[in-house]
């Protein structure tokens, strides 16, 4: 990694200014595009060398694509992030106002500091510092920033389509995803840079039951609300098969050299007995369980118009994250079998299959691991399967090396603050994140 003559101070202040723009994509109809347009203008103001030296292309109203020409014509690198954020409920009682961007206690506080303006900022910081030193990458680098990732990512869809239309297949795509954590598993207490090599599919399903309405004083034997309640109840405990994905085996293997005693023995047993591992993880619940099966959660219920009127229709909306090895079609068929009620209509609102798993024995994964070593030398780099969806899923359809990692250290409390309350990032993480991207870009092979 080339050592820059200077690394600019003030990254915290620059992130604070980004946070102060409430780019809430879910509220675009009410808020309009003004803050999104200001964000684009803010990038030009805060990163003058990026603005001067990188070609810029607006893709839809909310897609920002920057092109940094390299020395050679090999397949390019695409560094992704998004600048929209999820809504805030002011009643939740934030420590600091969510869109103030307060700098306190060695951290920047506010909505988007972790998801995903902090990770976006460290990309721009690294590029600006490299440009200041007159550096030119070995191959082209694209910066792809979406403004509606939290609302289904239409900007990223358009950007990925643009690459396909132009016949450009990226050598490496890196988006948000994993982070540097201090305890990746309950029995593995080592710092780890968790790099997502794939992601689960996303599926939204609506369950609908219909019947005759009427007065609540004389209810029939089975009502639409009862049918929906029974259907949701039949989906708990989780009815989907448990299996150990390839990436999970690689993840466990990467931890073995960094553990001792009982933990090392347990890891070796889990690697050797994948069918046992899948069942053990499913019993752990939470994130470990989500690694080994399709998850299903009822997120919205709707029925009725008055407390003394039987509703003629009831609905439940389910959010599912589809495990590797399954598809939208197979999951919907499984839902119908488990619900066992032909009077409950199962409708796909939207859905996408899981991504392929990118390799861990590749030059691209090695480049990420080397950049981790330069920025978080205490951490081991481990692959894993992402539970959440990212904009990079639109690239994995035609690009063979798509990874998901934000070079930011996150405690369990910080991870819980994403889409929650009191989101914050440490200034030290911003500095290390810049170092990661500087090392990654500088080491890109020709």
GROMACS .gro file of C-alpha atoms in nm:
model
  446
    1UNK     CA    1   0.000   0.000   0.000
    2UNK     CA    2   0.152   0.337  -0.094
    3UNK     CA    3   0.190   0.568   0.201
    4UNK     CA    4   0.027   0.903   0.116
    5UNK     CA    5   0.210   1.225   0.183
    6UNK     CA    6  -0.089   1.332   0.388
    7UNK     CA    7  -0.421   1.182   0.489
    8UNK     CA    8  -0.680   1.455   0.524
    9UNK     CA    9  -0.818   1.528   0.867
   10UNK     CA   10  -1.188   1.590   0.915
   11UNK     CA   11  -1.351   1.266   0.804
   12UNK     CA   12  -1.585   1.282   1.105
   13UNK     CA   13  -1.697   1.631   1.013
   14UNK     CA   14  -1.756   1.525   0.654
   15UNK     CA   15  -1.967   1.229   0.766
   16UNK     CA   16  -2.159   1.458   0.999
   17UNK     CA   17  -2.256   1.675   0.704
   18UNK     CA   18  -2.373   1.368   0.512
   19UNK     CA   19  -2.588   1.256   0.805
   20UNK     CA   20  -2.750   1.599   0.823
   21UNK     CA   21  -2.920   1.534   0.489
   22UNK     CA   22  -3.223   1.310   0.565
   23UNK     CA   23  -3.209   1.102   0.249
   24UNK     CA   24  -3.495   0.871   0.351
   25UNK     CA   25  -3.590   0.684   0.035
   26UNK     CA   26  -3.907   0.539   0.189
   27UNK     CA   27  -4.034   0.896   0.234
   28UNK     CA   28  -3.937   1.017  -0.111
   29UNK     CA   29  -4.299   1.095  -0.206
   30UNK     CA   30  -4.335   1.331   0.091
   31UNK     CA   31  -3.981   1.474   0.106
   32UNK     CA   32  -3.896   1.494  -0.265
   33UNK     CA   33  -3.552   1.476  -0.425
   34UNK     CA   34  -3.402   1.790  -0.274
   35UNK     CA   35  -3.186   1.620  -0.009
   36UNK     CA   36  -3.072   1.354  -0.256
   37UNK     CA   37  -2.966   1.624  -0.500
   38UNK     CA   38  -2.788   1.809  -0.218
   39UNK     CA   39  -2.604   1.490  -0.131
   40UNK     CA   40  -2.466   1.466  -0.484
   41UNK     CA   41  -2.357   1.829  -0.463
   42UNK     CA   42  -2.203   1.766  -0.120
   43UNK     CA   43  -1.980   1.492  -0.261
   44UNK     CA   44  -1.847   1.739  -0.520
   45UNK     CA   45  -1.782   1.993  -0.245
   46UNK     CA   46  -1.618   1.758   0.005
   47UNK     CA   47  -1.415   1.559  -0.250
   48UNK     CA   48  -1.289   1.810  -0.507
   49UNK     CA   49  -1.029   1.576  -0.659
   50UNK     CA   50  -1.288   1.304  -0.709
   51UNK     CA   51  -1.510   1.565  -0.874
   52UNK     CA   52  -1.224   1.682  -1.095
   53UNK     CA   53  -1.062   1.353  -1.202
   54UNK     CA   54  -1.342   1.094  -1.210
   55UNK     CA   55  -1.602   1.092  -1.485
   56UNK     CA   56  -1.950   1.121  -1.339
   57UNK     CA   57  -2.273   0.977  -1.472
   58UNK     CA   58  -2.618   1.017  -1.321
   59UNK     CA   59  -2.813   0.692  -1.363
   60UNK     CA   60  -3.182   0.749  -1.290
   61UNK     CA   61  -3.262   1.019  -1.036
   62UNK     CA   62  -3.086   0.833  -0.756
   63UNK     CA   63  -2.786   0.651  -0.903
   64UNK     CA   64  -2.438   0.808  -0.888
   65UNK     CA   65  -2.169   0.639  -1.096
   66UNK     CA   66  -1.807   0.760  -1.090
   67UNK     CA   67  -1.543   0.622  -1.329
   68UNK     CA   68  -1.172   0.635  -1.242
   69UNK     CA   69  -0.964   0.534  -1.542
   70UNK     CA   70  -0.675   0.301  -1.469
   71UNK     CA   71  -0.345   0.229  -1.640
   72UNK     CA   72  -0.463  -0.087  -1.814
   73UNK     CA   73  -0.776  -0.218  -1.981
   74UNK     CA   74  -0.839  -0.528  -1.766
   75UNK     CA   75  -1.184  -0.585  -1.616
   76UNK     CA   76  -1.264  -0.313  -1.361
   77UNK     CA   77  -1.332  -0.300  -0.989
   78UNK     CA   78  -1.669  -0.173  -0.865
   79UNK     CA   79  -1.692  -0.030  -0.512
   80UNK     CA   80  -2.052   0.009  -0.402
   81UNK     CA   81  -2.244   0.184  -0.125
   82UNK     CA   82  -2.577   0.357  -0.080
   83UNK     CA   83  -2.664   0.697   0.057
   84UNK     CA   84  -3.030   0.656   0.141
   85UNK     CA   85  -3.137   0.566   0.494
   86UNK     CA   86  -3.439   0.414   0.665
   87UNK     CA   87  -3.701   0.627   0.842
   88UNK     CA   88  -3.673   0.742   1.201
   89UNK     CA   89  -3.944   0.738   1.467
   90UNK     CA   90  -3.876   1.049   1.675
   91UNK     CA   91  -4.060   0.888   1.968
   92UNK     CA   92  -3.782   0.631   2.009
   93UNK     CA   93  -3.571   0.864   2.222
   94UNK     CA   94  -3.237   0.896   2.046
   95UNK     CA   95  -2.939   1.003   2.256
   96UNK     CA   96  -2.871   1.274   1.996
   97UNK     CA   97  -3.109   1.392   1.722
   98UNK     CA   98  -3.084   1.133   1.443
   99UNK     CA   99  -3.010   1.382   1.165
  100UNK     CA  100  -2.784   1.617   1.360
  101UNK     CA  101  -2.464   1.421   1.294
  102UNK     CA  102  -2.334   1.486   1.644
  103UNK     CA  103  -1.963   1.417   1.701
  104UNK     CA  104  -1.916   1.298   2.059
  105UNK     CA  105  -1.716   1.042   2.257
  106UNK     CA  106  -1.487   0.965   1.965
  107UNK     CA  107  -1.779   0.875   1.738
  108UNK     CA  108  -2.023   1.019   1.486
  109UNK     CA  109  -2.388   0.965   1.581
  110UNK     CA  110  -2.694   0.956   1.362
  111UNK     CA  111  -2.900   0.770   1.107
  112UNK     CA  112  -2.680   0.629   0.832
  113UNK     CA  113  -2.345   0.642   1.012
  114UNK     CA  114  -2.320   0.263   0.976
  115UNK     CA  115  -2.581   0.197   0.708
  116UNK     CA  116  -2.443   0.313   0.477
  117UNK     CA  117  -2.299   0.665   0.470
  118UNK     CA  118  -2.000   0.573   0.687
  119UNK     CA  119  -1.892   0.292   0.450
  120UNK     CA  120  -1.959   0.523   0.152
  121UNK     CA  121  -1.746   0.796   0.306
  122UNK     CA  122  -1.439   0.575   0.358
  123UNK     CA  123  -1.440   0.483  -0.013
  124UNK     CA  124  -1.436   0.850  -0.109
  125UNK     CA  125  -1.172   0.931   0.155
  126UNK     CA  126  -0.937   0.669   0.012
  127UNK     CA  127  -0.987   0.778  -0.349
  128UNK     CA  128  -0.936   1.146  -0.261
  129UNK     CA  129  -0.613   1.069  -0.072
  130UNK     CA  130  -0.478   0.851  -0.354
  131UNK     CA  131  -0.560   1.122  -0.608
  132UNK     CA  132  -0.379   1.377  -0.393
  133UNK     CA  133  -0.066   1.162  -0.429
  134UNK     CA  134  -0.106   1.138  -0.805
  135UNK     CA  135  -0.188   0.769  -0.792
  136UNK     CA  136  -0.351   0.588  -1.086
  137UNK     CA  137  -0.499   0.240  -1.029
  138UNK     CA  138  -0.382  -0.057  -1.235
  139UNK     CA  139  -0.730  -0.103  -1.384
  140UNK     CA  140  -1.047   0.105  -1.398
  141UNK     CA  141  -1.234   0.163  -1.073
  142UNK     CA  142  -1.604   0.250  -1.058
  143UNK     CA  143  -1.778   0.398  -0.757
  144UNK     CA  144  -2.145   0.297  -0.766
  145UNK     CA  145  -2.367   0.476  -0.513
  146UNK     CA  146  -2.740   0.410  -0.496
  147UNK     CA  147  -3.003   0.634  -0.342
  148UNK     CA  148  -3.281   0.380  -0.293
  149UNK     CA  149  -3.121   0.060  -0.166
  150UNK     CA  150  -3.358   0.063   0.131
  151UNK     CA  151  -3.651   0.077  -0.114
  152UNK     CA  152  -3.568  -0.212  -0.348
  153UNK     CA  153  -3.265  -0.059  -0.521
  154UNK     CA  154  -3.396   0.058  -0.859
  155UNK     CA  155  -3.087   0.277  -0.906
  156UNK     CA  156  -2.856  -0.022  -0.861
  157UNK     CA  157  -3.070  -0.225  -1.100
  158UNK     CA  158  -3.019   0.045  -1.364
  159UNK     CA  159  -2.644   0.072  -1.299
  160UNK     CA  160  -2.596  -0.306  -1.323
  161UNK     CA  161  -2.800  -0.309  -1.644
  162UNK     CA  162  -2.577  -0.033  -1.782
  163UNK     CA  163  -2.268  -0.249  -1.722
  164UNK     CA  164  -2.431  -0.539  -1.905
  165UNK     CA  165  -2.536  -0.320  -2.197
  166UNK     CA  166  -2.179  -0.197  -2.231
  167UNK     CA  167  -2.035  -0.547  -2.206
  168UNK     CA  168  -1.844  -0.471  -1.885
  169UNK     CA  169  -1.791  -0.765  -1.648
  170UNK     CA  170  -1.629  -0.646  -1.324
  171UNK     CA  171  -1.324  -0.831  -1.192
  172UNK     CA  172  -1.440  -0.749  -0.839
  173UNK     CA  173  -1.756  -0.601  -0.690
  174UNK     CA  174  -1.746  -0.496  -0.324
  175UNK     CA  175  -2.054  -0.367  -0.144
  176UNK     CA  176  -2.174  -0.323   0.213
  177UNK     CA  177  -2.237  -0.636   0.418
  178UNK     CA  178  -2.017  -0.788   0.685
  179UNK     CA  179  -1.804  -0.587   0.926
  180UNK     CA  180  -1.519  -0.634   1.171
  181UNK     CA  181  -1.668  -0.800   1.478
  182UNK     CA  182  -1.521  -0.914   1.808
  183UNK     CA  183  -1.720  -1.238   1.851
  184UNK     CA  184  -1.848  -1.383   1.524
  185UNK     CA  185  -2.002  -1.685   1.699
  186UNK     CA  186  -2.094  -1.756   2.063
  187UNK     CA  187  -1.801  -1.997   2.096
  188UNK     CA  188  -1.553  -1.803   1.881
  189UNK     CA  189  -1.420  -1.497   2.059
  190UNK     CA  190  -1.171  -1.363   1.804
  191UNK     CA  191  -1.178  -1.041   1.602
  192UNK     CA  192  -1.298  -1.127   1.253
  193UNK     CA  193  -1.357  -0.940   0.930
  194UNK     CA  194  -1.673  -1.109   0.804
  195UNK     CA  195  -1.686  -1.098   0.425
  196UNK     CA  196  -2.016  -1.193   0.266
  197UNK     CA  197  -1.953  -1.424  -0.030
  198UNK     CA  198  -2.322  -1.460  -0.107
  199UNK     CA  199  -2.658  -1.351   0.018
  200UNK     CA  200  -2.989  -1.512   0.085
  201UNK     CA  201  -3.281  -1.450  -0.144
  202UNK     CA  202  -3.557  -1.212  -0.042
  203UNK     CA  203  -3.926  -1.292  -0.068
  204UNK     CA  204  -4.239  -1.105   0.035
  205UNK     CA  205  -4.557  -1.311   0.049
  206UNK     CA  206  -4.913  -1.206   0.130
  207UNK     CA  207  -5.155  -1.453   0.290
  208UNK     CA  208  -5.522  -1.372   0.233
  209UNK     CA  209  -5.836  -1.533   0.372
  210UNK     CA  210  -6.191  -1.428   0.278
  211UNK     CA  211  -6.534  -1.497   0.420
  212UNK     CA  212  -6.869  -1.348   0.502
  213UNK     CA  213  -6.868  -1.040   0.719
  214UNK     CA  214  -7.133  -0.977   0.978
  215UNK     CA  215  -7.200  -0.886   1.338
  216UNK     CA  216  -6.939  -0.996   1.586
  217UNK     CA  217  -7.208  -1.119   1.827
  218UNK     CA  218  -7.264  -1.434   1.616
  219UNK     CA  219  -6.932  -1.542   1.469
  220UNK     CA  220  -6.910  -1.848   1.244
  221UNK     CA  221  -6.693  -2.147   1.332
  222UNK     CA  222  -6.398  -2.021   1.125
  223UNK     CA  223  -6.338  -1.657   1.034
  224UNK     CA  224  -6.081  -1.507   0.796
  225UNK     CA  225  -5.886  -1.375   1.094
  226UNK     CA  226  -5.880  -1.722   1.253
  227UNK     CA  227  -5.756  -1.877   0.929
  228UNK     CA  228  -5.475  -1.625   0.900
  229UNK     CA  229  -5.379  -1.662   1.267
  230UNK     CA  230  -5.369  -2.041   1.227
  231UNK     CA  231  -5.161  -2.015   0.909
  232UNK     CA  232  -4.904  -1.789   1.077
  233UNK     CA  233  -4.894  -2.017   1.382
  234UNK     CA  234  -4.820  -2.320   1.164
  235UNK     CA  235  -4.506  -2.147   1.039
  236UNK     CA  236  -4.356  -2.148   1.389
  237UNK     CA  237  -4.127  -2.314   1.475
  238UNK     CA  238  -3.941  -2.264   1.150
  239UNK     CA  239  -4.057  -2.533   0.906
  240UNK     CA  240  -3.782  -2.507   0.647
  241UNK     CA  241  -3.506  -2.769   0.606
  242UNK     CA  242  -3.172  -2.708   0.774
  243UNK     CA  243  -2.856  -2.731   0.566
  244UNK     CA  244  -2.497  -2.607   0.591
  245UNK     CA  245  -2.393  -2.387   0.298
  246UNK     CA  246  -2.044  -2.413   0.150
  247UNK     CA  247  -1.955  -2.064   0.276
  248UNK     CA  248  -2.036  -2.164   0.633
  249UNK     CA  249  -1.792  -2.454   0.621
  250UNK     CA  250  -1.523  -2.216   0.492
  251UNK     CA  251  -1.611  -1.970   0.770
  252UNK     CA  252  -1.569  -2.232   1.044
  253UNK     CA  253  -1.241  -2.352   0.890
  254UNK     CA  254  -1.100  -1.999   0.896
  255UNK     CA  255  -1.155  -1.978   1.273
  256UNK     CA  256  -0.976  -2.305   1.362
  257UNK     CA  257  -0.620  -2.161   1.366
  258UNK     CA  258  -0.732  -1.884   1.601
  259UNK     CA  259  -0.896  -2.098   1.869
  260UNK     CA  260  -0.771  -2.336   2.135
  261UNK     CA  261  -0.894  -2.620   2.350
  262UNK     CA  262  -1.262  -2.698   2.352
  263UNK     CA  263  -1.350  -2.430   2.097
  264UNK     CA  264  -1.107  -2.574   1.843
  265UNK     CA  265  -1.238  -2.926   1.899
  266UNK     CA  266  -1.596  -2.806   1.860
  267UNK     CA  267  -1.513  -2.627   1.536
  268UNK     CA  268  -1.350  -2.937   1.390
  269UNK     CA  269  -1.654  -3.147   1.481
  270UNK     CA  270  -1.890  -2.894   1.324
  271UNK     CA  271  -1.685  -2.892   1.004
  272UNK     CA  272  -1.678  -3.272   0.988
  273UNK     CA  273  -2.051  -3.320   1.059
  274UNK     CA  274  -2.243  -3.065   0.848
  275UNK     CA  275  -2.585  -3.219   0.911
  276UNK     CA  276  -2.526  -3.193   1.288
  277UNK     CA  277  -2.394  -2.839   1.249
  278UNK     CA  278  -2.708  -2.726   1.071
  279UNK     CA  279  -2.924  -2.852   1.357
  280UNK     CA  280  -2.698  -2.707   1.627
  281UNK     CA  281  -2.704  -2.364   1.465
  282UNK     CA  282  -3.081  -2.376   1.417
  283UNK     CA  283  -3.120  -2.428   1.791
  284UNK     CA  284  -2.896  -2.130   1.873
  285UNK     CA  285  -3.155  -1.895   1.722
  286UNK     CA  286  -3.092  -1.544   1.589
  287UNK     CA  287  -2.809  -1.493   1.339
  288UNK     CA  288  -2.658  -1.845   1.374
  289UNK     CA  289  -2.996  -2.003   1.296
  290UNK     CA  290  -3.050  -1.773   1.001
  291UNK     CA  291  -2.732  -1.909   0.842
  292UNK     CA  292  -2.872  -2.260   0.799
  293UNK     CA  293  -3.232  -2.224   0.687
  294UNK     CA  294  -3.485  -2.003   0.518
  295UNK     CA  295  -3.632  -1.763   0.772
  296UNK     CA  296  -3.993  -1.653   0.781
  297UNK     CA  297  -4.137  -1.362   0.978
  298UNK     CA  298  -4.490  -1.224   0.983
  299UNK     CA  299  -4.435  -0.849   0.960
  300UNK     CA  300  -4.782  -0.703   0.891
  301UNK     CA  301  -5.132  -0.816   0.988
  302UNK     CA  302  -5.451  -0.650   0.866
  303UNK     CA  303  -5.821  -0.719   0.924
  304UNK     CA  304  -6.138  -0.545   1.030
  305UNK     CA  305  -6.280  -0.196   1.036
  306UNK     CA  306  -6.463  -0.187   1.370
  307UNK     CA  307  -6.451  -0.373   1.701
  308UNK     CA  308  -6.800  -0.524   1.658
  309UNK     CA  309  -6.783  -0.618   1.288
  310UNK     CA  310  -6.653  -0.946   1.153
  311UNK     CA  311  -6.401  -0.870   0.877
  312UNK     CA  312  -6.474  -1.025   0.540
  313UNK     CA  313  -6.100  -1.038   0.463
  314UNK     CA  314  -5.780  -1.079   0.664
  315UNK     CA  315  -5.420  -1.064   0.543
  316UNK     CA  316  -5.072  -1.131   0.676
  317UNK     CA  317  -4.753  -1.020   0.508
  318UNK     CA  318  -4.453  -1.251   0.543
  319UNK     CA  319  -4.089  -1.156   0.493
  320UNK     CA  320  -3.868  -1.452   0.405
  321UNK     CA  321  -3.493  -1.479   0.351
  322UNK     CA  322  -3.429  -1.774   0.122
  323UNK     CA  323  -3.140  -2.009   0.201
  324UNK     CA  324  -2.891  -2.124  -0.060
  325UNK     CA  325  -3.026  -2.437  -0.225
  326UNK     CA  326  -3.385  -2.313  -0.240
  327UNK     CA  327  -3.575  -2.088  -0.478
  328UNK     CA  328  -3.877  -1.858  -0.465
  329UNK     CA  329  -4.082  -2.134  -0.628
  330UNK     CA  330  -3.975  -2.407  -0.385
  331UNK     CA  331  -4.029  -2.185  -0.082
  332UNK     CA  332  -4.381  -2.085  -0.187
  333UNK     CA  333  -4.469  -2.450  -0.246
  334UNK     CA  334  -4.337  -2.535   0.101
  335UNK     CA  335  -4.544  -2.256   0.258
  336UNK     CA  336  -4.861  -2.396   0.102
  337UNK     CA  337  -4.782  -2.746   0.231
  338UNK     CA  338  -4.719  -2.624   0.585
  339UNK     CA  339  -5.024  -2.392   0.601
  340UNK     CA  340  -5.249  -2.679   0.483
  341UNK     CA  341  -5.549  -2.459   0.412
  342UNK     CA  342  -5.676  -2.417   0.055
  343UNK     CA  343  -5.885  -2.121   0.172
  344UNK     CA  344  -5.569  -1.922   0.246
  345UNK     CA  345  -5.440  -1.762  -0.073
  346UNK     CA  346  -5.060  -1.737  -0.099
  347UNK     CA  347  -4.947  -1.452  -0.325
  348UNK     CA  348  -4.590  -1.352  -0.410
  349UNK     CA  349  -4.556  -0.975  -0.378
  350UNK     CA  350  -4.192  -0.973  -0.485
  351UNK     CA  351  -3.901  -1.209  -0.464
  352UNK     CA  352  -3.553  -1.303  -0.577
  353UNK     CA  353  -3.353  -1.623  -0.550
  354UNK     CA  354  -3.033  -1.648  -0.340
  355UNK     CA  355  -2.711  -1.532  -0.503
  356UNK     CA  356  -2.434  -1.767  -0.608
  357UNK     CA  357  -2.152  -1.797  -0.355
  358UNK     CA  358  -1.836  -1.624  -0.475
  359UNK     CA  359  -1.512  -1.822  -0.429
  360UNK     CA  360  -1.281  -1.785  -0.131
  361UNK     CA  361  -0.974  -1.927  -0.310
  362UNK     CA  362  -0.961  -1.640  -0.559
  363UNK     CA  363  -0.727  -1.346  -0.616
  364UNK     CA  364  -1.019  -1.114  -0.537
  365UNK     CA  365  -1.082  -1.265  -0.192
  366UNK     CA  366  -0.707  -1.262  -0.126
  367UNK     CA  367  -0.697  -0.890  -0.212
  368UNK     CA  368  -0.973  -0.822   0.039
  369UNK     CA  369  -0.791  -1.024   0.307
  370UNK     CA  370  -0.468  -0.833   0.240
  371UNK     CA  371  -0.650  -0.501   0.278
  372UNK     CA  372  -0.797  -0.624   0.607
  373UNK     CA  373  -0.445  -0.710   0.725
  374UNK     CA  374  -0.334  -0.356   0.642
  375UNK     CA  375  -0.622  -0.192   0.830
  376UNK     CA  376  -0.724  -0.440   1.102
  377UNK     CA  377  -0.412  -0.654   1.157
  378UNK     CA  378  -0.566  -0.813   1.466
  379UNK     CA  379  -0.859  -0.958   1.268
  380UNK     CA  380  -0.885  -1.278   1.068
  381UNK     CA  381  -1.076  -1.263   0.741
  382UNK     CA  382  -1.365  -1.508   0.727
  383UNK     CA  383  -1.631  -1.571   0.460
  384UNK     CA  384  -1.997  -1.600   0.547
  385UNK     CA  385  -2.344  -1.594   0.395
  386UNK     CA  386  -2.531  -1.266   0.430
  387UNK     CA  387  -2.883  -1.274   0.568
  388UNK     CA  388  -2.977  -0.927   0.443
  389UNK     CA  389  -3.004  -0.805   0.084
  390UNK     CA  390  -2.770  -0.554  -0.080
  391UNK     CA  391  -2.753  -0.366  -0.408
  392UNK     CA  392  -2.473  -0.600  -0.516
  393UNK     CA  393  -2.727  -0.876  -0.584
  394UNK     CA  394  -2.796  -0.712  -0.920
  395UNK     CA  395  -2.430  -0.760  -1.018
  396UNK     CA  396  -2.400  -1.121  -0.906
  397UNK     CA  397  -2.621  -1.227  -1.196
  398UNK     CA  398  -2.333  -1.166  -1.438
  399UNK     CA  399  -2.022  -1.097  -1.229
  400UNK     CA  400  -1.834  -1.396  -1.083
  401UNK     CA  401  -1.668  -1.222  -0.787
  402UNK     CA  402  -1.912  -1.024  -0.571
  403UNK     CA  403  -1.832  -0.968  -0.204
  404UNK     CA  404  -2.004  -0.781   0.076
  405UNK     CA  405  -1.790  -0.616   0.343
  406UNK     CA  406  -1.784  -0.274   0.505
  407UNK     CA  407  -1.442  -0.211   0.665
  408UNK     CA  408  -1.597  -0.077   0.985
  409UNK     CA  409  -1.564  -0.226   1.335
  410UNK     CA  410  -1.903  -0.292   1.490
  411UNK     CA  411  -1.991  -0.416   1.835
  412UNK     CA  412  -2.309  -0.616   1.891
  413UNK     CA  413  -2.474  -0.296   2.018
  414UNK     CA  414  -2.375  -0.110   1.702
  415UNK     CA  415  -2.510  -0.386   1.479
  416UNK     CA  416  -2.838  -0.368   1.672
  417UNK     CA  417  -2.853   0.009   1.609
  418UNK     CA  418  -2.869  -0.041   1.230
  419UNK     CA  419  -3.231   0.038   1.137
  420UNK     CA  420  -3.275   0.096   1.512
  421UNK     CA  421  -3.194   0.368   1.764
  422UNK     CA  422  -2.867   0.550   1.841
  423UNK     CA  423  -2.672   0.443   1.532
  424UNK     CA  424  -2.307   0.543   1.560
  425UNK     CA  425  -1.961   0.478   1.415
  426UNK     CA  426  -1.625   0.537   1.579
  427UNK     CA  427  -1.383   0.782   1.423
  428UNK     CA  428  -1.111   0.516   1.453
  429UNK     CA  429  -1.321   0.290   1.228
  430UNK     CA  430  -1.351   0.564   0.969
  431UNK     CA  431  -0.973   0.600   0.965
  432UNK     CA  432  -0.921   0.226   0.937
  433UNK     CA  433  -1.189   0.201   0.668
  434UNK     CA  434  -1.005   0.458   0.458
  435UNK     CA  435  -0.685   0.259   0.506
  436UNK     CA  436  -0.862  -0.059   0.391
  437UNK     CA  437  -0.983   0.093   0.065
  438UNK     CA  438  -0.652   0.266   0.000
  439UNK     CA  439  -0.473  -0.068   0.040
  440UNK     CA  440  -0.729  -0.250  -0.175
  441UNK     CA  441  -0.719  -0.001  -0.462
  442UNK     CA  442  -0.340   0.026  -0.454
  443UNK     CA  443  -0.296  -0.352  -0.471
  444UNK     CA  444  -0.533  -0.416  -0.764
  445UNK     CA  445  -0.335  -0.627  -1.014
  446UNK     CA  446  -0.303  -0.535  -1.380
   0.00000   0.00000   0.00000
